Structure formats: C-alpha cells, structure tokens
CSV table of C-alpha atoms in Angstrom, one decimal:
chain,number,residue,atom,x,y,z
K,46,MET,CA,3.3,18.8,-5.6
K,47,SER,CA,3.5,17.7,-9.2
K,48,ASP,CA,6.8,17.3,-10.9
K,49,ALA,CA,7.8,19.2,-14.0
K,50,ASN,CA,7.6,17.5,-17.4
K,51,GLU,CA,5.1,14.9,-16.3
K,52,PRO,CA,3.6,12.7,-18.9
K,53,THR,CA,0.5,14.1,-20.5
K,54,GLY,CA,-1.0,11.1,-22.2
K,55,ALA,CA,-1.1,7.3,-22.2
K,56,VAL,CA,2.2,5.5,-21.9
K,57,GLU,CA,2.5,2.2,-23.6
K,58,PRO,CA,5.8,0.6,-22.4
K,59,ASP,CA,7.8,-2.1,-23.9
K,60,ALA,CA,8.7,-5.2,-21.8
K,61,GLY,CA,7.1,-3.8,-18.7
K,62,THR,CA,8.8,-0.4,-18.7
K,63,THR,CA,7.3,3.1,-19.0
K,64,GLY,CA,8.4,6.2,-20.8
K,65,ALA,CA,8.9,8.1,-17.5
K,66,GLY,CA,10.3,5.3,-15.3
K,67,THR,CA,13.7,3.8,-15.2
K,68,ALA,CA,14.9,0.6,-13.7
K,69,GLY,CA,17.4,2.4,-11.6
K,70,GLY,CA,14.8,4.2,-9.5
K,71,PRO,CA,14.6,3.8,-5.7
K,72,ALA,CA,12.6,1.0,-4.2
K,73,ALA,CA,8.9,1.9,-3.9
K,74,ALA,CA,8.1,0.0,-0.7
K,75,THR,CA,10.3,-0.6,2.3
K,76,GLY,CA,8.1,-1.8,5.2
K,77,ALA,CA,6.4,-5.2,5.7
K,78,ALA,CA,2.6,-5.5,5.9
K,79,GLY,CA,1.2,-7.7,8.7
K,80,SER,CA,-1.4,-10.4,8.5
K,81,ALA,CA,-5.1,-9.9,8.4
K,82,GLY,CA,-6.9,-9.2,11.6
K,83,ALA,CA,-10.1,-11.0,12.6
K,84,GLY,CA,-12.2,-7.9,11.9
K,85,ALA,CA,-11.6,-7.8,8.1
K,86,PRO,CA,-14.8,-7.5,6.0
K,87,SER,CA,-16.3,-10.5,4.5
K,88,GLY,CA,-14.4,-11.3,1.3
K,89,ALA,CA,-11.6,-8.8,2.2
K,90,THR,CA,-8.0,-9.9,2.4
K,91,THR,CA,-4.8,-8.4,3.7
K,92,PRO,CA,-1.3,-8.7,2.3
K,93,SER,CA,0.3,-11.9,3.5
K,94,GLY,CA,3.7,-10.5,4.5
K,95,ALA,CA,5.5,-13.3,2.7
K,96,THR,CA,9.0,-12.7,1.6
K,97,THR,CA,10.8,-14.0,-1.5
K,98,ALA,CA,13.3,-16.8,-0.7
K,99,ASN,CA,16.7,-17.1,-2.4
K,100,ASP,CA,16.2,-13.9,-4.3
K,101,PRO,CA,19.3,-11.7,-3.9
K,102,ALA,CA,17.8,-9.1,-6.2
K,103,GLY,CA,14.8,-8.7,-4.0
K,104,ALA,CA,12.4,-8.8,-6.9
K,105,PRO,CA,8.8,-9.8,-6.0
K,106,ASP,CA,7.7,-13.3,-6.9
K,107,PRO,CA,4.1,-13.5,-5.9
K,108,ALA,CA,2.9,-16.8,-4.5
K,109,GLY,CA,-0.7,-15.9,-5.3
K,110,SER,CA,-0.4,-15.7,-9.1
K,111,ALA,CA,-0.4,-18.6,-11.4
K,112,PRO,CA,2.6,-19.2,-13.7
K,113,GLY,CA,2.2,-17.2,-16.9
K,114,ARG,CA,-0.6,-15.0,-15.5
K,115,ARG,CA,-0.6,-11.3,-16.4
K,116,VAL,CA,-2.2,-8.2,-15.1
K,117,ARG,CA,-2.0,-4.7,-16.8
K,118,VAL,CA,-1.5,-1.8,-14.3
K,119,VAL,CA,-1.5,2.0,-14.5
K,120,LEU,CA,0.4,3.9,-11.8
K,121,VAL,CA,-1.2,7.2,-10.6
K,122,ASP,CA,0.9,9.3,-8.2
K,123,ASP,CA,2.1,12.9,-8.4
K,124,HIS,CA,5.7,12.0,-7.3
K,125,ARG,CA,7.8,10.9,-10.2
K,126,MET,CA,10.4,9.2,-8.1
K,127,PHE,CA,7.8,7.1,-6.3
K,128,ARG,CA,6.4,6.0,-9.6
K,129,THR,CA,9.8,5.1,-10.9
K,130,GLY,CA,10.5,3.1,-7.7
K,131,VAL,CA,7.2,1.2,-7.9
K,132,GLN,CA,8.0,0.4,-11.6
K,133,ALA,CA,11.5,-0.9,-10.7
K,134,GLU,CA,10.0,-3.0,-7.9
K,135,ILE,CA,7.0,-4.6,-9.5
K,136,GLY,CA,7.3,-4.0,-13.2
K,137,GLN,CA,9.6,-6.9,-14.1
K,138,THR,CA,6.8,-8.6,-16.0
K,139,GLU,CA,8.4,-11.9,-16.7
K,140,ARG,CA,9.0,-12.4,-13.0
K,141,THR,CA,6.0,-10.7,-11.4
K,142,GLY,CA,3.4,-10.9,-14.0
K,143,VAL,CA,2.7,-7.2,-13.7
K,144,GLU,CA,2.8,-5.1,-16.9
K,145,VAL,CA,2.8,-1.3,-16.2
K,146,VAL,CA,1.1,0.2,-19.2
K,147,GLY,CA,0.9,3.8,-18.2
K,148,GLU,CA,1.6,6.5,-15.6
K,149,ALA,CA,-0.1,9.7,-14.6
K,150,ALA,CA,0.6,12.5,-12.1
K,151,ASP,CA,-2.8,14.3,-11.7
K,152,VAL,CA,-6.5,13.7,-12.2
K,153,ASP,CA,-6.8,14.8,-15.8
K,154,GLN,CA,-3.7,12.7,-16.9
K,155,ALA,CA,-5.1,9.7,-14.9
K,156,VAL,CA,-8.5,9.7,-16.6
K,157,THR,CA,-6.8,10.1,-20.1
K,158,VAL,CA,-4.3,7.2,-19.5
K,159,ILE,CA,-6.9,4.9,-17.8
K,160,THR,CA,-9.4,5.4,-20.6
K,161,ALA,CA,-6.8,4.9,-23.3
K,162,THR,CA,-5.1,1.8,-21.8
K,163,ARG,CA,-8.0,0.1,-20.0
K,164,PRO,CA,-5.9,-1.7,-17.4
K,165,GLU,CA,-7.2,-4.4,-15.1
K,166,VAL,CA,-5.9,-2.6,-12.0
K,167,VAL,CA,-5.1,1.1,-11.2
K,168,LEU,CA,-2.7,1.8,-8.3
K,169,LEU,CA,-4.2,5.2,-7.2
K,170,ASP,CA,-2.7,7.7,-4.8
K,171,VAL,CA,-5.3,9.5,-2.6
K,172,HIS,CA,-3.9,13.1,-2.8
K,173,LEU,CA,-3.6,14.3,-6.4
K,174,PRO,CA,-3.6,17.7,-8.1
K,175,GLY,CA,-7.0,18.3,-9.7
K,176,GLY,CA,-9.3,16.8,-7.1
K,177,GLY,CA,-7.6,13.8,-5.6
K,178,GLY,CA,-8.2,10.1,-6.0
K,179,VAL,CA,-11.9,10.4,-5.3
K,180,GLU,CA,-12.3,12.6,-8.4
K,181,VAL,CA,-10.5,10.0,-10.6
K,182,LEU,CA,-12.8,7.3,-9.3
K,183,ARG,CA,-15.8,9.5,-10.0
K,184,ARG,CA,-14.8,10.2,-13.6
K,185,CYS,CA,-13.8,6.6,-14.2
K,186,SER,CA,-17.0,5.1,-12.7
K,187,PRO,CA,-18.3,3.8,-16.2
K,188,LEU,CA,-15.1,1.9,-16.5
K,189,MET,CA,-15.5,0.3,-13.1
K,190,ALA,CA,-19.1,-0.7,-14.0
K,191,ASP,CA,-18.2,-2.3,-17.2
K,192,ALA,CA,-19.2,-6.0,-16.8
K,193,GLU,CA,-17.0,-7.2,-19.6
K,194,ARG,CA,-13.7,-5.4,-18.8
K,195,PRO,CA,-14.0,-3.8,-15.4
K,196,VAL,CA,-11.1,-1.5,-14.4
K,197,ARG,CA,-10.5,-2.0,-10.7
K,198,PHE,CA,-8.7,0.5,-8.3
K,199,LEU,CA,-6.3,-0.2,-5.5
K,200,ALA,CA,-5.4,2.9,-3.4
K,201,LEU,CA,-1.7,3.1,-2.5
K,202,SER,CA,-1.1,6.0,-0.3
K,203,VAL,CA,1.2,7.4,2.5
K,204,SER,CA,-2.0,8.4,4.3
K,205,ASP,CA,-3.5,6.1,6.8
K,206,ALA,CA,-6.3,8.6,7.8
K,207,ALA,CA,-9.7,7.1,8.2
K,208,GLU,CA,-11.4,9.8,6.1
K,209,ASP,CA,-9.1,9.0,3.2
K,210,VAL,CA,-9.7,5.3,3.4
K,211,ILE,CA,-13.5,5.7,3.6
K,212,GLY,CA,-13.5,8.3,0.9
K,213,VAL,CA,-11.9,6.2,-1.8
K,214,ILE,CA,-13.8,3.0,-0.8
K,215,ARG,CA,-17.1,4.9,-1.0
K,216,GLY,CA,-15.8,6.1,-4.5
K,217,GLY,CA,-15.5,2.5,-5.7
K,218,ALA,CA,-11.8,1.4,-4.9
K,219,ARG,CA,-11.5,-2.3,-4.1
K,220,GLY,CA,-8.8,-1.8,-1.5
K,221,TYR,CA,-6.4,0.4,0.3
K,222,VAL,CA,-2.8,-0.3,1.2
K,223,THR,CA,-0.1,2.1,2.5
K,224,LYS,CA,3.3,2.8,1.0
K,225,THR,CA,5.0,0.7,3.7
K,226,ILE,CA,3.9,-2.4,1.9
K,227,THR,CA,6.6,-4.7,0.5
K,228,GLY,CA,6.9,-5.2,-3.3
K,229,THR,CA,5.9,-8.9,-2.9
K,230,ASP,CA,2.8,-8.0,-1.0
K,231,LEU,CA,1.9,-5.2,-3.5
K,232,VAL,CA,2.0,-7.6,-6.4
K,233,ASP,CA,-0.1,-10.1,-4.5
K,234,SER,CA,-2.6,-7.4,-3.6
K,235,ILE,CA,-2.8,-6.3,-7.3
K,236,PHE,CA,-3.7,-9.9,-8.4
K,237,ARG,CA,-6.3,-10.1,-5.6
K,238,VAL,CA,-8.0,-7.0,-6.7
K,239,GLN,CA,-8.0,-8.2,-10.3
K,240,ASP,CA,-9.9,-11.2,-9.0
K,241,GLY,CA,-12.4,-9.0,-7.4
K,242,ASP,CA,-11.2,-9.3,-3.8
K,243,ALA,CA,-11.2,-6.4,-1.3
K,244,VAL,CA,-7.6,-5.8,0.0
K,245,PHE,CA,-6.6,-3.7,2.9
K,246,SER,CA,-3.6,-3.2,5.1
K,247,PRO,CA,-4.6,-4.8,8.4
K,248,ARG,CA,-5.1,-1.6,10.4
K,249,LEU,CA,-7.2,0.0,7.7
K,250,ALA,CA,-9.7,-2.8,7.4
K,251,GLY,CA,-10.9,-1.7,10.9
K,252,PHE,CA,-11.7,1.8,9.6
K,253,VAL,CA,-13.9,0.4,7.0
K,254,LEU,CA,-15.8,-1.9,9.4
K,255,ASP,CA,-16.2,1.0,11.9
K,256,ALA,CA,-17.5,3.4,9.3
K,257,PHE,CA,-20.1,1.1,7.7
K,258,ALA,CA,-21.2,-0.5,11.0
K,259,SER,CA,-21.7,2.8,12.8
K,260,THR,CA,-25.3,3.8,13.3
K,261,ASP,CA,-24.5,7.5,13.3
K,262,ALA,CA,-22.4,7.5,10.1
K,263,PRO,CA,-23.2,10.5,8.1
K,264,PRO,CA,-25.4,9.8,5.0
K,265,VAL,CA,-24.0,10.0,1.6
K,266,ASP,CA,-24.6,13.4,0.0
K,267,GLU,CA,-24.6,12.8,-3.7
K,268,ASP,CA,-24.7,16.5,-4.5
K,269,LEU,CA,-21.6,17.2,-2.4
K,270,ASP,CA,-19.9,14.1,-3.9
K,271,ARG,CA,-20.1,15.7,-7.3
K,272,LEU,CA,-17.6,18.4,-6.1
K,273,THR,CA,-13.8,18.0,-6.2
K,274,GLN,CA,-11.8,18.6,-3.0
K,275,ARG,CA,-10.8,22.1,-4.3
K,276,GLU,CA,-14.3,23.0,-5.3
K,277,ARG,CA,-15.5,22.2,-1.7
K,278,GLU,CA,-12.8,24.4,-0.3
K,279,VAL,CA,-13.9,27.3,-2.5
K,280,LEU,CA,-17.5,26.6,-1.7
K,281,ARG,CA,-16.9,26.8,2.1
K,282,LEU,CA,-15.0,30.1,1.7
K,283,ILE,CA,-17.6,31.7,-0.5
K,284,ALA,CA,-20.3,30.6,2.0
K,285,ARG,CA,-18.3,32.3,4.8
K,286,GLY,CA,-18.3,35.6,2.9
K,287,TYR,CA,-14.8,35.7,1.5
K,288,ALA,CA,-14.2,37.7,-1.7
K,289,TYR,CA,-12.6,36.1,-4.7
K,290,LYS,CA,-9.2,37.9,-4.1
K,291,GLU,CA,-9.2,36.6,-0.4
K,292,ILE,CA,-9.9,33.1,-1.6
K,293,ALA,CA,-7.2,33.3,-4.2
K,294,LYS,CA,-4.7,34.4,-1.6
K,295,GLN,CA,-5.7,31.8,1.0
K,296,LEU,CA,-5.6,28.9,-1.5
K,297,PHE,CA,-2.5,30.1,-3.4
K,298,ILE,CA,-4.4,30.2,-6.7
K,299,SER,CA,-5.4,33.0,-9.2
K,300,VAL,CA,-8.6,34.9,-9.0
K,301,LYS,CA,-9.5,33.5,-12.5
K,302,THR,CA,-9.1,30.0,-11.1
K,303,VAL,CA,-11.4,30.9,-8.2
K,304,GLU,CA,-14.0,32.1,-10.7
K,305,SER,CA,-13.7,28.9,-12.6
K,306,HIS,CA,-14.2,26.8,-9.5
K,307,VAL,CA,-17.3,28.9,-8.5
K,308,SER,CA,-18.8,28.5,-11.9
K,309,ALA,CA,-18.2,24.7,-11.8
K,310,VAL,CA,-19.8,24.5,-8.3
K,311,LEU,CA,-22.9,26.5,-9.4
K,312,ARG,CA,-23.3,24.3,-12.5
K,313,LYS,CA,-22.9,21.0,-10.7
K,314,LEU,CA,-25.3,22.1,-7.9
K,315,GLN,CA,-27.7,23.7,-10.3
K,316,LEU,CA,-27.6,27.1,-8.4
K,317,SER,CA,-27.7,30.6,-9.9
K,318,ASN,CA,-25.5,32.7,-7.7
K,319,ARG,CA,-23.3,32.9,-4.6
K,320,HIS,CA,-26.3,33.8,-2.4
K,321,GLU,CA,-28.0,30.5,-3.3
K,322,LEU,CA,-24.7,28.8,-2.9
K,323,THR,CA,-24.3,30.2,0.7
K,324,ARG,CA,-27.8,29.1,1.6
K,325,TRP,CA,-27.1,25.6,0.2
K,326,ALA,CA,-23.8,25.3,2.2
K,327,THR,CA,-25.4,26.6,5.4
K,328,ALA,CA,-28.3,24.1,5.2
K,329,ARG,CA,-25.7,21.3,5.1
K,330,ARG,CA,-23.6,22.9,7.9
K,331,LEU,CA,-20.6,23.2,5.7
K,332,VAL,CA,-19.8,26.8,6.7
C-alpha cells in the first residue's frame, strides 16, 4: 500500500541523499545472500556474500567496484521506510560509490523520475501501485534500449515466487535479488548490473533456467503483455460476466475506475465492446 505524501517528481539529492530519505532510517537488508549455484545462466552472477571487515558502522564497501567509480541509482518501492533504509545502507556515496538520484512509490512516479534522472541502474520492486514492476519496465523500454546510455533494472523484492521472477526478466530486468540481501552484496549487484551482467539470488537463478529451458513453457502473448496487472484482473471479471458495480466491489475500486480500465483494455487490444473482449479472453483461456 502506498504511503501518504509520497514524492511526485524526480528527486535530485545532494551528497547521496534524497528528499524523502533520512540517514536515520532502518537498515534495508538483514540477511546474507549465498554463493552462486552451478545452474546459473551463462554470464549470470550471484551476490558474493562477502562481509566488510573492520567496519563497525556496517557500511557497505564493495570489493567489486574500482576506487572512485560511481553509479547513479533510482529506488522504486511503495514503502517509504524501506526506501529510507536502503538509502541509509547503500547511499553513502563516498564509501559505496552509489549515488541515489531519485525515489518513486508507484508506476507513474517511477516512469517520471527515471525519465528525468536517467540513472544507470534502477532498483525496482515487483509489486507496485499502478501495474507493478512489469509495467514500469514496459514503459521504460526505450530507455533500456538506448545504446549510448542504457538504463538497467535490478528487481529488489520480498517475493521469491517464480512467476514474479520470470515476469520481470521477460520485461527486461537484468537481475532479481530478494530483500534478504546484505547491503554489501546489494552494492556489488548494482555495479554488476551496471556492467551488463545478469545477477540473481542463488535460488532464483534456477527459476530462470527452468522457465526458459522448459519445452512446454507458455509462449509470449504480446497482446496480453500490453495490459497492466489491474487491467488483466478487470478483463477476467468482465469476461466472466460481472457487472461494473460487482467488479468495483470485488477489487475495492470505484465504478468510474472500472470503466477507465475497461476503456484502456479495449483500446490496447483494439476491440469494440465487452462482448468482443469476452470472446478474446475465452479464446486465450483467461476466463
């Protein structure tokens, strides 16, 4: 759920701080990530699990980054306290090399901030208001494809569900780590993604291998991929014969919002009415 008074535009911090974050926030990561398994994809890496020696403050000091190297990062997560914690953990630019240049709490904010700041790496939560991390990736695809200044995405989520991992990787993310990762490993992962590597928490790399190696993996449906997660929910309920009021009640949204979602679905799928929409959904066994 989004916090109140979230930032609405790009945040340009001074000395590695953001307008919303404070250095006194809780630590963003508490667990340790393990080493890579033998099944990681070619070119993929996993966080090393290294710890920082003689560092009473616990600040990350990544071994994988060269002295003086910098990476500009945007944090996208709908929990303000988590963003504050990540900022406090990795945003000490002089020590970590990470400069947090912006934050966002939902899809629209994320696209606005990323477009305005053009970071090298975006730390992206999977579940966001407005369509989720996949929708951010879809709308930022031109930035990812920029040969001169590509924006690369690293998913950072509490979820370790296979469908979440596969969804964002299909969307163009360069890696996926869970929120149990340590600050040191997160910094290392950010620099690896900046270099173009694929980075996964060890267990999650297996999901990617299984999904892309499976002969019965479902084909990519480009039409369905145009829809946000909420639009897909509305689509299924419309196809099942629910009235707008019933959909609004079930999804805890207004009837007007339902109407807006239906209009968006019809436009994206180039359909004329809910009867065509129902036939479209039935043909794809979405009902």
